[in-house]
XYZ file of C-alpha atoms in Angstrom:
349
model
C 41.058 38.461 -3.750
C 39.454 37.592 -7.245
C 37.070 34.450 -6.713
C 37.594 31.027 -9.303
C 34.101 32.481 -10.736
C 35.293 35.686 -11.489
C 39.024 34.071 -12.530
C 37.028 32.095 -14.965
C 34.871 34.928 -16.824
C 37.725 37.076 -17.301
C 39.528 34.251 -19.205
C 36.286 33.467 -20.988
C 36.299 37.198 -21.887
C 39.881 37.654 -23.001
C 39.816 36.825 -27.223
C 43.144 37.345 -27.811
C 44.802 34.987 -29.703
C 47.960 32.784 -27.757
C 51.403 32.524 -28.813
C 52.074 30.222 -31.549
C 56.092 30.025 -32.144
C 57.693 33.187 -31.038
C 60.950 33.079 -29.282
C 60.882 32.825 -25.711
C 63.304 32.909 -22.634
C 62.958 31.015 -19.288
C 63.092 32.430 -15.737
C 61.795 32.160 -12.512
C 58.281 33.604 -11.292
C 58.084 37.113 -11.106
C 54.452 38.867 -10.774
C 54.067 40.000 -13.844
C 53.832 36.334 -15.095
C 50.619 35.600 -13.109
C 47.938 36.646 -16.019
C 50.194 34.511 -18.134
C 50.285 31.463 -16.114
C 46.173 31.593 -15.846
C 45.266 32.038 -19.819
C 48.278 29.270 -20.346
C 46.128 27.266 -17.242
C 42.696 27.722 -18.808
C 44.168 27.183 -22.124
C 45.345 22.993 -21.747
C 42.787 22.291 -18.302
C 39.750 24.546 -19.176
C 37.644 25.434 -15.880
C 38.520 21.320 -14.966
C 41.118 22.135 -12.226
C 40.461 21.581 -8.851
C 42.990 24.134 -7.361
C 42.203 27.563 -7.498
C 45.841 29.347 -7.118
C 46.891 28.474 -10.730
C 43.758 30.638 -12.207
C 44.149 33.450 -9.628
C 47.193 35.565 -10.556
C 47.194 37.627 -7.042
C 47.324 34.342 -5.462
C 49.952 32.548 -7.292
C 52.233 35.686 -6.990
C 50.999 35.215 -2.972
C 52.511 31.965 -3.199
C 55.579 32.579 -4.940
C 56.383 35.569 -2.195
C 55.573 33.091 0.359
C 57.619 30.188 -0.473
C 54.324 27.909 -0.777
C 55.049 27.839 -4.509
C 58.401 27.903 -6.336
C 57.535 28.488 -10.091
C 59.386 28.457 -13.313
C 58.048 30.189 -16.893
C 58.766 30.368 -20.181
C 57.853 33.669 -21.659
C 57.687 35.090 -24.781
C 58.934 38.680 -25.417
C 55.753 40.409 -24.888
C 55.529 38.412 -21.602
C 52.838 35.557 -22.588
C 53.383 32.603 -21.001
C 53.940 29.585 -23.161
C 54.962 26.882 -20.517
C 55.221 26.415 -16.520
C 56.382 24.244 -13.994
C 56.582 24.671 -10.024
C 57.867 22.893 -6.894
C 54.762 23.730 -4.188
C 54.056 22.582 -0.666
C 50.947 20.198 -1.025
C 49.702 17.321 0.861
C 52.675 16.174 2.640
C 52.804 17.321 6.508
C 56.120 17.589 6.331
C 57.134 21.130 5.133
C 60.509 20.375 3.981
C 59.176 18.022 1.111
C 57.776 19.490 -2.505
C 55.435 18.451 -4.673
C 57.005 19.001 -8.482
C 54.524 19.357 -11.026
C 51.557 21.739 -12.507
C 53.588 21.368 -15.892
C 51.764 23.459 -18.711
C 52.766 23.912 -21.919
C 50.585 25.318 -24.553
C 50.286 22.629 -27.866
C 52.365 25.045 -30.005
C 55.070 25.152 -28.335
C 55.279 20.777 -26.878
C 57.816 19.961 -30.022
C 60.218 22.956 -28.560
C 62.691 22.975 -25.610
C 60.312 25.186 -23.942
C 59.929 22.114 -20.808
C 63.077 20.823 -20.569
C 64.470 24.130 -19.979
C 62.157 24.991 -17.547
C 62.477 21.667 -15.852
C 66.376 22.231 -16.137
C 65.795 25.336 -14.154
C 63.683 24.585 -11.899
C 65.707 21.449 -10.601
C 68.192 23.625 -10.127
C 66.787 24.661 -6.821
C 67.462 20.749 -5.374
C 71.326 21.330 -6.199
C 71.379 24.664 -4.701
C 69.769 23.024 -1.576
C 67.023 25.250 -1.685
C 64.642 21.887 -2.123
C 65.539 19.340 0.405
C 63.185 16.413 -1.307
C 60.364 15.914 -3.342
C 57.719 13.809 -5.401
C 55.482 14.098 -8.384
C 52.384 12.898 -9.140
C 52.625 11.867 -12.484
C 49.395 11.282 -14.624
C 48.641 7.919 -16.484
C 46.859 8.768 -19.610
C 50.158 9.370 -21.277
C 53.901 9.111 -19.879
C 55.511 11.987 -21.049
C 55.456 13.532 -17.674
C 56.333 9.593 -15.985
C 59.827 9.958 -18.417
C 60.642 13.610 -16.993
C 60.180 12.248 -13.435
C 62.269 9.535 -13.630
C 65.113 11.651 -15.385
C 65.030 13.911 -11.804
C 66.356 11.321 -10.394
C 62.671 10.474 -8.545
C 61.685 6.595 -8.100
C 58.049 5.440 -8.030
C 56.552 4.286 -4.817
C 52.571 4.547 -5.169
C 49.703 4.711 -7.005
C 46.717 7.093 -6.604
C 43.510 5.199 -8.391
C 41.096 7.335 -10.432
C 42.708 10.860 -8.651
C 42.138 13.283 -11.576
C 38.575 14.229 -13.305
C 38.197 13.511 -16.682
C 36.714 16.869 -17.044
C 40.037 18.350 -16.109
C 41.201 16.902 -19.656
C 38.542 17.587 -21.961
C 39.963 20.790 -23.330
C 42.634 18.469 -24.731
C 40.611 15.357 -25.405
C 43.379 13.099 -23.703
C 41.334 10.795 -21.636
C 38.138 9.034 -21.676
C 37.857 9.111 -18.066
C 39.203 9.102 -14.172
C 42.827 9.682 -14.540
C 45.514 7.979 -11.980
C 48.986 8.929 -11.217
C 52.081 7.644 -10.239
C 54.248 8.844 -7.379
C 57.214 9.065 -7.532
C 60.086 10.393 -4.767
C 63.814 11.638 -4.265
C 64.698 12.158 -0.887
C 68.030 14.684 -1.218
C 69.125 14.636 1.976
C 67.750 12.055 4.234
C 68.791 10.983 8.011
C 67.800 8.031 10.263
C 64.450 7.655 10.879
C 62.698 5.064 12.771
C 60.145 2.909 10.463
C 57.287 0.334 11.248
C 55.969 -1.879 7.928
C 52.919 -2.965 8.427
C 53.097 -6.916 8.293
C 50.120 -7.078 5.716
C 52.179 -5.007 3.231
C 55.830 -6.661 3.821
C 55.952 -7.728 0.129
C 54.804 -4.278 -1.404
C 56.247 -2.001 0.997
C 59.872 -3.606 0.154
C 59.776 -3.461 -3.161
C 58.570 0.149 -3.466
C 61.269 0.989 -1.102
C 63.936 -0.481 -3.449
C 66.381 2.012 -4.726
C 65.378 4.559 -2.501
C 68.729 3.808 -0.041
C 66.837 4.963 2.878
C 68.295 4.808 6.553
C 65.972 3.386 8.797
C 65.709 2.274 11.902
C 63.054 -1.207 11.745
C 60.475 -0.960 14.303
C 58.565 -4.845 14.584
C 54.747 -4.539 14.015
C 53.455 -6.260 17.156
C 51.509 -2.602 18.408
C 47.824 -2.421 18.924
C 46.060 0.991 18.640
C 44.926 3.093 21.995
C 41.716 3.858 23.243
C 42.297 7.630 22.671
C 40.498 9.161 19.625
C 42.270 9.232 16.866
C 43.484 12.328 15.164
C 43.433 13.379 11.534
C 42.912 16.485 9.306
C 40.301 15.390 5.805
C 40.496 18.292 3.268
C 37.763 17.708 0.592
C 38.644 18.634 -3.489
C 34.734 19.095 -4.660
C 35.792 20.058 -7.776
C 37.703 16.478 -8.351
C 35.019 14.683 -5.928
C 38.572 13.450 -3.774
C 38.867 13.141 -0.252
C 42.185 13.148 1.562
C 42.665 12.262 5.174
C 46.368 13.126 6.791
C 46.175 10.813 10.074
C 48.317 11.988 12.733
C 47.198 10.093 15.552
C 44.685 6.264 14.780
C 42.824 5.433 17.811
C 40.379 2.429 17.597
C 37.960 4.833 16.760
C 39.773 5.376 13.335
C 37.740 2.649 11.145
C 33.975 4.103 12.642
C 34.653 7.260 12.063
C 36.505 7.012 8.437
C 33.081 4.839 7.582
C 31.259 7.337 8.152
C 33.275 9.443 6.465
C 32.765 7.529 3.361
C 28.982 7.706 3.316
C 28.830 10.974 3.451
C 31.114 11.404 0.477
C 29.109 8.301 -1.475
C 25.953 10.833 -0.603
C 27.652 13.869 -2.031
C 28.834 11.642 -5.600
C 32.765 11.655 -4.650
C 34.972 9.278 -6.394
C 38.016 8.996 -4.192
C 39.039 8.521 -0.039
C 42.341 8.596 0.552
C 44.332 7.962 3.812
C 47.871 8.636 4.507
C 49.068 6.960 7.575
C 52.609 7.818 9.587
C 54.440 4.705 9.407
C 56.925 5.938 12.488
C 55.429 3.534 15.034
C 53.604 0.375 15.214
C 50.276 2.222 15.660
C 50.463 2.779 11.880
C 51.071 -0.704 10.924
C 47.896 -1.485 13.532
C 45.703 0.793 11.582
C 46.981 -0.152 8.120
C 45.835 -3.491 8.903
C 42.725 -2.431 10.529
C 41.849 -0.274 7.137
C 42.927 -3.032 5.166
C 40.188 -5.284 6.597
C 37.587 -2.141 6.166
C 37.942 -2.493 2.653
C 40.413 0.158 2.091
C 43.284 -0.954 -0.609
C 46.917 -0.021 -0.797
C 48.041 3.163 -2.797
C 52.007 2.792 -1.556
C 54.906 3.874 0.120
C 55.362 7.569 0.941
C 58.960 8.612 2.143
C 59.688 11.611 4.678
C 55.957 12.126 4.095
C 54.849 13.331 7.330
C 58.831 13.622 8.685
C 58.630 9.806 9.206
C 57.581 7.678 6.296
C 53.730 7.308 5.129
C 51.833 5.021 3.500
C 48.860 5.803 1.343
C 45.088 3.581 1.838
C 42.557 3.974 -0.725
C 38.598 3.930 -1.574
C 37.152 4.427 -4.635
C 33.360 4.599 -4.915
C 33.852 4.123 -8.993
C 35.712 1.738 -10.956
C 39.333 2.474 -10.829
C 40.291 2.106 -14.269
C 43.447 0.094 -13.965
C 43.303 -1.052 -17.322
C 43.897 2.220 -19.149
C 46.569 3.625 -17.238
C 49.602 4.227 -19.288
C 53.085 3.332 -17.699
C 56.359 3.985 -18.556
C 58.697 1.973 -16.689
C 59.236 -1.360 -15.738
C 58.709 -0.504 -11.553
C 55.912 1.662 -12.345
C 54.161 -1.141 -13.965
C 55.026 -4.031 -11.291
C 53.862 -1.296 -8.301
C 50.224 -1.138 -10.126
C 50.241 -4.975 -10.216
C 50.324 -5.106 -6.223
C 47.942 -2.279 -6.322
C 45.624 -3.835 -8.328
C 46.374 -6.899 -6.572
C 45.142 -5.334 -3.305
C 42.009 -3.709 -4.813
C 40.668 -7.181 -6.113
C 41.400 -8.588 -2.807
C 39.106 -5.743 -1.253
C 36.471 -6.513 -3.332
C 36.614 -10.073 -2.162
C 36.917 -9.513 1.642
């Protein structure tokens, strides 16, 4: 398998001059794309993204085969790729819900149809049933991708502070720093599932679940953690210096151990800790609150995520750059309120 080094010096290497206005069709993934979808990658993020499959063409075909990945292209005749978009398994434990997103489209060709028609296509999957539900992250440093979002029919629930390097956009100039995102849900085809909200977050939890029209079985928050350890998986983006932790299982051991956690990744210059918490008993609501005292601030509401809901906790180790953020809607904009909201109150505990 090529490495991201060795990815990265053959794009270097390759001179040839991209598309710029010649016709083009759309279609799904097929193998021969790959090259295309890593010049079109390197083209708008430069070496700046932190996941490797998108410059590796072996792998992203891998992926397609697989089912991990779900890509739509637009190609031009001689097969150069002008524009992609994918539905991918990402962070989310549960394996029936997609991430949508890694939409590319090279500058020449962001005043054509070239998007829309691969976004037309590719959302074609959730009518076939072949996507049960999904979310997007959405990035804040301009809301073109916030607009497509919300016409899928996906409503925002949470904010991730600070997520994406600026590096990642200086190929396109587009941001002077940190980037944050919005996410934003559709659950297709949902079913009763029991839910605990964690007392501290009543307000913010039941607005973000507005509009959703979830089934859910309330569960009161009255639960106290156990004195089993707890369990969780932390998978570490160096590239974007971001941390996530998937927690399975708190124990009253969570807040010692995610402390120390957090100074090792202060030691090795991350910017970002994130914790996403199963919100399908009241041991999640316990260790919400317990984080929330820790100093940990609310990111949002995070349906199906694990099966049963989630919520997303955050650290940041840098400023968080709430004032910059660019939001489209009306929710989107009240939802980084309480966010912000929370963080100051963090600061001040």
């Amino acid at each position: 398998m090529t490495s991201r080094e060795q990815a990265f010096k053959r794009l270097r290497e390759d001179t040839s001059p991209m598309p710029d206005g010649e016709p083009f069709t759309v279609g799904f993934y097929q193998p021969s794309d790959g090259y295309g979808v890593s010049r079109l990658m390197y083209a708008v993020y430069g070496d700046g993204h932190p996941i490797d499959t998108y410059y590796i063409p072996e792998a992203l075909t891998a992926a397609n085969q697989s089912g991990e990945v779900k890509s739509v292209v637009a190609r031009t005749a001689d097969g150069q790729v002008v524009c992609h978009e994918a539905f991918y398994r990402s962070s989310a434990p549960n394996p029936a819900m997609y991430e949508i997103g890694m939409g590319l489209t090279l500058p020449a060709y962001r005043g054509s149809l070239a998007f829309a028609r691969c976004n037309s296509l590719l959302l074609s999957l959730v009518e076939d049933g072949v996507v049960d539900s999904f979310f997007g992250e959405a990035v804040c440093n301009h809301i073109i991708t916030q607009k497509l979002t919300r016409q899928s029919g996906a409503i925002e629930t949470a904010l991730e502070a600070a997520l994406m390097p600026a590096r990642a956009y200086e190929a396109e100039q587009s941001a002077d720093g940190r980037v944050g995102c919005i996410m934003s849900f559709k659950v297709c085809r949902d079913r009763i599932r029991p839910l605990c909200i964690p007392s501290c977050y009543h307000q913010e939890l039941t607005f973000a679940m507005e509009g959703l029209k979830l089934g859910r079985e309330l569960i009161p928050d009255n639960g106290q953690l156990s004195d089993e350890g707890s369990q969780f998986d932390t998978v570490r983006f160096d590239h974007a210096g971001v941390a996530r932790c998937t927690i399975t299982a708190p124990g009253r051991d969570l807040v010692p151990r995610l402390l120390s956690l957090e100074t090792e990744l202060r030691q090795a210059g991350y910017a970002v800790l994130q914790c996403f918490i199963p919100l399908g008993d009241s041991r999640g609501a316990a260790a919400a609150t317990l984080l929330q005292q820790a100093g940990f601030f609310l990111g949002g509401f995070l349906p199906a995520w694990f099966g049963e809901d989630g919520l997303l906790m955050q650290k940041l180790f840098i400023d968080p750059g709430f004032e910059s953020l660019k939001l489209h809607s009306d929710r989107a904009r009240t939802l980084a309120a309480l966010v912000r909201n929370d963080w100051q109150r963090s600061l001040e505990g």
